[in-house]
Amino acid sequence: MKPRTICENVYLLGAVDWDRRLFDALIPLPHGTSYNCYFVAGSEKNVLIDTVDPAKSATLMRQLDQLPAPDYLVINHVEQDHSGCTPMLLERYPELTIVCNEKARAMLIDHLHVDDARFQVVADGDTLSLGDKTLTFLFTPWVHWPETMSTWLEEDKVLFSCDFFGSHYATNDVFADKHEVYDGAKRYYAEIMMPFGAQVLRNIDKVTKYPIKFIGPSHGPVYDDPGFIIEAYRDWAGGEPQNIVCLPFVSMHDSTLKMVDHLTAELTDRGVAVERFDLTTLDAGELASSLVHAGTIVLGTPTVLTGPHPLAMYAAVLANALRPRAKYATVIGSYGWAGKTVETLAGMMGKLKVEFLEPVLAKGMPREADYAALDALADAIAEKHAGLAPRNFADLTVCRTDD
Ligand code: FEO
């Protein structure tokens, strides 16, 4: 694909990775992804902002064949899907200077063994003149790593945000269709940004002091309607939990499944939305996305030997790492003789600021008393959720903005 124009002398470069199905050996990519970088041609100097995953270096090099040599390489973020081609660019352009912050400089030396002599280190708010265009560097830590920054192009009002506002969504379109990209962007937020919700909100406040016309992320399409993704981020990072129970479960001989089915029906009858995830076929991105808005997490698991099923432990570890804003959590499931399933799972979710509701454990196949206990749990959840926002209210509002 040739360099594509965003506005005058500002080009989208990079590669669409249609077939990639796993990121960080962890995150499923049902819609592939892209690695975007940007070329800004000034009247005096040219700059390349970020690079691509090294697996797609040939694509970037072919695009650069069609452009003048860059004087600067801005590295907004050191994760290798954006910085990985830095060594080959330094070799290709002997005069190229890397522009980044101090943390990124140290990381580039650690991760890619970049020569210390090739850096121009910038501070938060520093500017770089390209002649008729001016870049300002805005430190936006923790979207995704501590060194992450965004680059603001003053004259054209473009924010190059790297992972911030990105989506794992492979498309040929330069600009985002908000209905098309919404789910992918939310899923990306959930997987990458959710643990840093407070920093996300601070960074939104910081970058929105600028009159943004375009947001150029490093994954997924460019936003020429930046208000849509900014408001979506405000909702995901700061909106109240909704009337949703996120219910990841695993069942070995259907006893836990019967309990999950019963609780699902009882919650539904009480007006509580349930988002269920069979952990044997889990797409971790879908579970993460559900956790963005869930008011309660219920883990369904049998007891295996003396503890939770390993797949339930995986779900607990994932939830603990992503730190969603759910207010309540509990465990349901079946056991054969004894164990410490509830204590083990609760211990694995120690970072969550949740109130633990009374768990429901059935010995063997659930009996009437166990179903009654599930009914009581459904009552408790419905009561707790009475003050929460309705499911998807905010999502739909965002999607319908200015339609
Ligand atoms: Fe797309 Fe944090 O790298």
XYZ file of C-alpha atoms and ligand atoms in Angstrom:
406
model
C 0.000 0.000 0.000
C 1.310 3.457 -0.913
C 1.574 6.332 1.592
C -1.942 7.679 2.048
C -2.796 11.316 2.647
C -4.476 12.463 5.870
C -4.044 16.148 5.146
C -1.498 18.194 3.197
C 1.991 16.669 3.586
C 0.853 14.322 6.349
C 0.786 10.663 5.342
C -0.385 7.400 6.850
C 2.202 4.674 6.412
C 2.425 1.196 7.853
C 1.010 -2.249 7.363
C -2.350 -3.918 7.733
C -1.861 -7.325 9.354
C -5.021 -9.053 8.155
C -4.035 -12.513 9.326
C -2.534 -11.945 12.767
C -4.630 -13.804 15.313
C -2.710 -13.383 18.571
C -0.955 -10.424 20.152
C 1.608 -10.602 22.957
C 1.058 -14.399 22.792
C -2.113 -13.633 24.776
C -4.701 -11.427 23.104
C -6.892 -12.906 20.341
C -7.217 -10.693 17.266
C -10.425 -11.784 15.498
C -10.199 -8.812 13.117
C -6.419 -8.684 12.674
C -4.669 -5.397 13.348
C -2.525 -2.720 11.758
C 0.723 -1.020 12.660
C 0.425 2.601 11.649
C 3.161 5.142 11.389
C 3.050 8.637 9.992
C 5.249 10.794 7.786
C 5.116 14.564 8.119
C 6.893 16.568 5.428
C 7.840 20.037 6.649
C 9.303 22.870 4.582
C 12.696 22.293 6.240
C 12.639 18.905 7.945
C 10.805 15.614 7.594
C 9.762 13.280 10.364
C 8.641 9.682 10.630
C 6.454 9.082 13.681
C 6.812 5.496 14.978
C 7.617 2.417 12.881
C 5.921 -0.958 12.402
C 6.220 -4.488 13.733
C 9.490 -5.909 12.375
C 7.537 -8.677 10.621
C 6.152 -5.943 8.318
C 9.382 -3.989 7.828
C 9.482 -4.636 4.073
C 6.130 -2.875 3.659
C 7.375 0.200 5.491
C 10.647 0.278 3.556
C 8.778 0.184 0.230
C 6.634 3.110 1.366
C 9.693 5.074 2.450
C 11.203 4.504 -1.019
C 8.521 6.909 -2.259
C 9.287 9.691 0.215
C 12.239 11.940 1.025
C 14.599 10.821 3.776
C 13.285 11.608 7.260
C 15.493 13.778 9.453
C 13.817 12.610 12.652
C 12.223 9.425 13.914
C 9.796 10.147 16.748
C 9.251 7.142 19.004
C 6.053 7.619 20.969
C 6.150 4.164 22.551
C 8.858 1.508 22.754
C 6.781 -1.679 22.484
C 8.259 -3.467 19.521
C 5.147 -3.397 17.323
C 5.897 0.344 16.979
C 9.616 0.702 17.584
C 10.862 -2.606 16.222
C 12.139 -1.253 12.900
C 14.246 1.447 14.567
C 17.611 -0.352 14.115
C 17.041 -0.912 10.392
C 15.949 2.709 9.921
C 19.071 3.970 11.680
C 21.117 1.872 9.296
C 19.166 3.006 6.241
C 19.385 6.697 7.191
C 22.786 7.422 8.814
C 21.761 11.026 9.622
C 18.481 10.052 11.257
C 17.960 11.305 14.823
C 15.582 9.563 17.228
C 13.332 11.969 19.121
C 11.865 10.514 22.308
C 11.691 11.036 26.044
C 14.259 9.883 28.568
C 12.361 6.770 29.612
C 11.959 5.732 25.986
C 15.655 6.338 25.324
C 16.624 3.935 28.109
C 14.090 1.356 26.936
C 15.236 1.550 23.301
C 18.783 0.883 24.455
C 17.603 -2.060 26.578
C 15.201 -3.648 24.110
C 16.795 -2.859 20.754
C 20.412 -1.993 21.632
C 20.121 1.379 19.912
C 23.294 3.502 19.830
C 23.135 6.160 22.561
C 24.590 8.752 20.158
C 21.486 8.783 17.953
C 19.031 10.371 20.409
C 17.512 13.810 20.895
C 15.708 13.585 24.225
C 12.648 15.767 24.752
C 10.766 16.904 27.842
C 7.011 17.112 28.271
C 5.709 20.030 26.196
C 8.866 20.481 24.128
C 8.400 21.475 20.511
C 10.258 20.599 17.321
C 10.027 22.812 14.238
C 9.906 21.213 10.814
C 9.768 24.659 9.150
C 6.121 25.266 8.354
C 4.959 22.542 10.757
C 5.519 22.212 14.496
C 5.446 19.129 16.700
C 4.724 19.241 20.429
C 5.453 16.226 22.604
C 2.838 15.428 25.232
C 3.741 12.810 27.788
C 0.804 10.425 28.176
C 2.141 7.722 30.498
C 0.489 4.308 30.860
C -1.331 4.305 27.560
C 0.312 1.798 27.258
C 3.731 1.794 28.996
C 5.240 4.368 31.378
C 7.261 6.038 28.609
C 4.346 6.492 26.217
C 3.827 9.943 24.752
C 1.644 11.509 22.084
C 2.796 13.933 19.402
C 0.730 16.971 18.466
C 1.009 18.546 15.016
C -0.042 22.129 15.603
C -0.736 23.451 12.103
C -2.873 20.493 10.968
C -4.363 19.716 14.389
C -3.370 16.056 14.310
C -2.744 14.060 17.489
C -0.497 11.051 16.903
C -1.481 8.975 19.928
C 0.180 5.565 19.379
C -1.731 2.879 21.363
C -4.000 5.507 22.954
C -7.384 5.430 21.116
C -6.210 2.487 18.982
C -8.072 -0.609 17.835
C -6.970 -4.020 16.670
C -8.963 -3.720 13.467
C -7.606 -4.491 10.035
C -9.113 -2.281 7.344
C -8.103 -0.568 4.115
C -10.041 2.525 5.107
C -7.952 5.495 6.211
C -10.701 6.962 8.375
C -12.789 5.141 10.966
C -16.462 4.352 10.562
C -17.461 4.698 14.214
C -20.081 1.963 14.087
C -17.616 -0.407 12.479
C -14.710 0.302 14.823
C -16.545 0.767 18.136
C -16.446 -2.847 19.354
C -12.824 -3.307 18.334
C -11.776 -0.078 20.009
C -13.634 -1.005 23.211
C -12.070 -4.433 23.221
C -8.655 -2.852 22.691
C -9.280 -0.445 25.552
C -10.322 -3.355 27.778
C -7.263 -5.432 26.999
C -4.642 -2.697 27.058
C -5.884 0.392 28.889
C -8.390 -0.755 31.518
C -5.803 -1.324 34.274
C -4.831 2.346 33.908
C -8.272 3.963 33.895
C -7.308 6.896 36.130
C -4.267 7.711 33.997
C -6.402 7.363 30.857
C -8.781 10.034 32.157
C -5.867 12.339 33.050
C -4.371 11.862 29.608
C -7.698 12.587 27.931
C -7.907 15.864 29.853
C -4.369 16.678 28.809
C -4.705 16.063 25.066
C -8.173 17.575 24.749
C -6.765 20.962 25.707
C -5.715 20.974 22.058
C -8.230 21.525 19.240
C -7.910 18.026 17.766
C -9.137 17.552 14.202
C -7.623 14.113 13.572
C -6.391 11.349 15.873
C -3.814 9.078 14.284
C -3.426 5.983 16.490
C -0.892 3.272 15.759
C -3.476 0.491 15.474
C -6.689 0.679 13.456
C -8.100 3.520 11.381
C -7.542 7.265 11.808
C -10.317 9.278 13.476
C -11.553 12.311 11.582
C -14.398 12.474 14.145
C -12.244 12.519 17.280
C -15.135 13.422 19.595
C -16.580 9.942 19.106
C -13.566 8.038 20.387
C -12.747 10.583 23.092
C -16.252 10.321 24.561
C -16.165 6.536 24.271
C -12.902 6.523 26.244
C -14.370 8.790 28.900
C -17.239 6.328 29.270
C -15.051 3.223 29.371
C -12.565 4.696 31.835
C -14.884 6.774 33.978
C -18.484 5.721 33.432
C -20.403 3.984 36.191
C -20.670 0.171 36.165
C -23.880 -1.033 34.533
C -26.640 -3.473 35.370
C -24.646 -6.398 33.976
C -23.401 -9.628 35.528
C -20.278 -10.937 33.827
C -20.426 -14.720 34.281
C -17.362 -16.686 33.161
C -17.795 -20.375 33.928
C -16.519 -23.874 33.382
C -18.314 -27.116 34.134
C -16.987 -30.691 34.098
C -20.099 -32.846 34.589
C -22.845 -30.236 34.168
C -23.524 -29.620 37.872
C -21.943 -26.155 37.724
C -23.600 -25.609 34.346
C -27.034 -26.282 35.868
C -26.282 -23.650 38.508
C -25.065 -21.174 35.881
C -28.209 -21.749 33.801
C -30.446 -21.307 36.839
C -28.738 -18.119 37.966
C -28.822 -16.728 34.428
C -32.574 -17.281 34.231
C -33.246 -15.852 37.689
C -31.154 -12.748 37.020
C -32.870 -12.256 33.681
C -36.281 -12.490 35.373
C -35.132 -9.747 37.746
C -34.070 -7.442 34.913
C -30.327 -8.007 35.285
C -28.376 -8.519 32.059
C -26.052 -11.531 32.023
C -22.995 -11.881 29.794
C -21.852 -15.521 29.923
C -18.481 -16.881 28.850
C -17.758 -20.594 28.537
C -14.136 -20.683 29.625
C -13.385 -23.801 27.561
C -13.771 -21.722 24.393
C -12.890 -18.328 25.831
C -11.969 -15.337 23.730
C -10.194 -13.310 26.423
C -10.925 -10.093 24.532
C -14.680 -10.655 24.771
C -14.422 -11.286 28.503
C -12.262 -8.183 28.942
C -14.770 -6.122 26.977
C -17.609 -7.326 29.213
C -15.622 -6.369 32.301
C -15.505 -2.716 31.189
C -19.123 -2.183 32.233
C -20.087 -5.158 34.417
C -21.456 -4.282 37.846
C -20.899 -7.810 39.213
C -18.541 -10.670 38.395
C -19.777 -14.192 39.132
C -17.260 -16.970 38.586
C -18.756 -20.414 37.964
C -16.418 -23.316 38.668
C -16.320 -26.853 39.922
C -13.807 -27.763 42.581
C -10.957 -29.768 41.073
C -8.967 -31.677 43.677
C -9.002 -28.964 46.372
C -9.310 -25.750 44.402
C -10.957 -24.003 41.453
C -10.779 -25.385 37.945
C -7.612 -23.964 36.288
C -9.710 -22.154 33.668
C -11.586 -20.345 36.433
C -8.255 -19.382 37.962
C -7.223 -17.952 34.591
C -10.380 -15.834 34.491
C -9.709 -14.629 38.050
C -6.108 -13.728 37.233
C -7.233 -11.901 34.102
C -9.884 -9.915 35.962
C -7.432 -9.084 38.723
C -4.859 -7.838 36.197
C -7.359 -5.755 34.219
C -8.784 -4.171 37.376
C -12.337 -3.508 36.140
C -14.639 -1.216 38.113
C -17.178 -3.906 39.064
C -18.649 -3.343 42.513
C -19.523 -6.922 43.466
C -18.175 -10.423 42.959
C -18.908 -13.977 44.020
C -18.424 -17.640 43.134
C -20.880 -20.420 42.352
C -20.223 -24.066 41.562
C -20.218 -27.676 42.537
C -17.753 -29.692 44.611
C -17.284 -33.368 45.311
C -15.946 -33.605 48.840
C -14.085 -30.493 50.121
C -11.809 -27.674 49.073
C -10.891 -24.032 49.203
C -12.308 -22.855 45.892
C -13.867 -19.621 47.126
C -10.894 -18.577 49.263
C -8.487 -19.328 46.420
C -10.416 -17.290 43.852
C -11.013 -14.402 46.246
C -7.291 -14.340 46.982
C -6.528 -14.207 43.286
C -8.737 -11.138 42.800
C -7.232 -9.069 45.585
C -6.788 -5.938 43.458
C -10.490 -5.636 42.747
C -12.364 -3.158 44.890
C -15.443 -5.334 45.187
C -17.833 -6.418 47.884
C -17.891 -10.228 47.925
C -21.435 -11.566 47.949
C -22.373 -14.882 49.580
C -21.098 -17.696 47.332
C -23.243 -20.697 46.416
C -21.518 -24.085 46.445
C -23.427 -27.322 45.869
C -22.178 -30.727 46.907
C -22.461 -32.770 43.747
C -25.573 -32.180 41.604
C -27.467 -29.105 42.901
C -30.573 -29.753 44.994
C -33.576 -27.579 45.787
C -31.719 -25.864 48.622
C -28.913 -24.916 46.233
C -31.359 -23.485 43.685
C -32.992 -21.533 46.502
C -29.576 -20.159 47.444
C -29.069 -19.101 43.825
C -32.468 -17.376 43.904
C -31.335 -15.490 46.992
C -28.106 -14.531 45.224
C -30.126 -13.247 42.260
C -32.256 -11.207 44.668
C -29.140 -9.740 46.273
C -27.552 -8.839 42.933
C -30.771 -7.277 41.622
C -31.034 -5.204 44.788
C -27.394 -4.115 44.603
C -27.772 -3.237 40.912
C -30.849 -1.090 41.431
C -28.750 2.080 41.373
C -26.529 1.155 38.425
C -26.863 2.422 34.878
C -28.854 0.272 32.441
C -26.826 -2.041 30.243
C -25.283 -0.440 27.151
C -26.948 2.886 27.792
C -23.679 4.733 27.480
C -22.505 2.613 24.538
C -25.619 3.366 22.567
C -25.417 7.033 23.414
C -21.857 7.183 22.136
C -22.705 5.330 18.961
C -25.678 7.549 18.246
C -23.878 10.837 18.823
C -24.459 13.210 15.927
C -26.137 10.568 13.729
Fe 0.811 -1.381 20.181
Fe 1.861 -1.123 23.432
O 1.989 -1.511 21.620
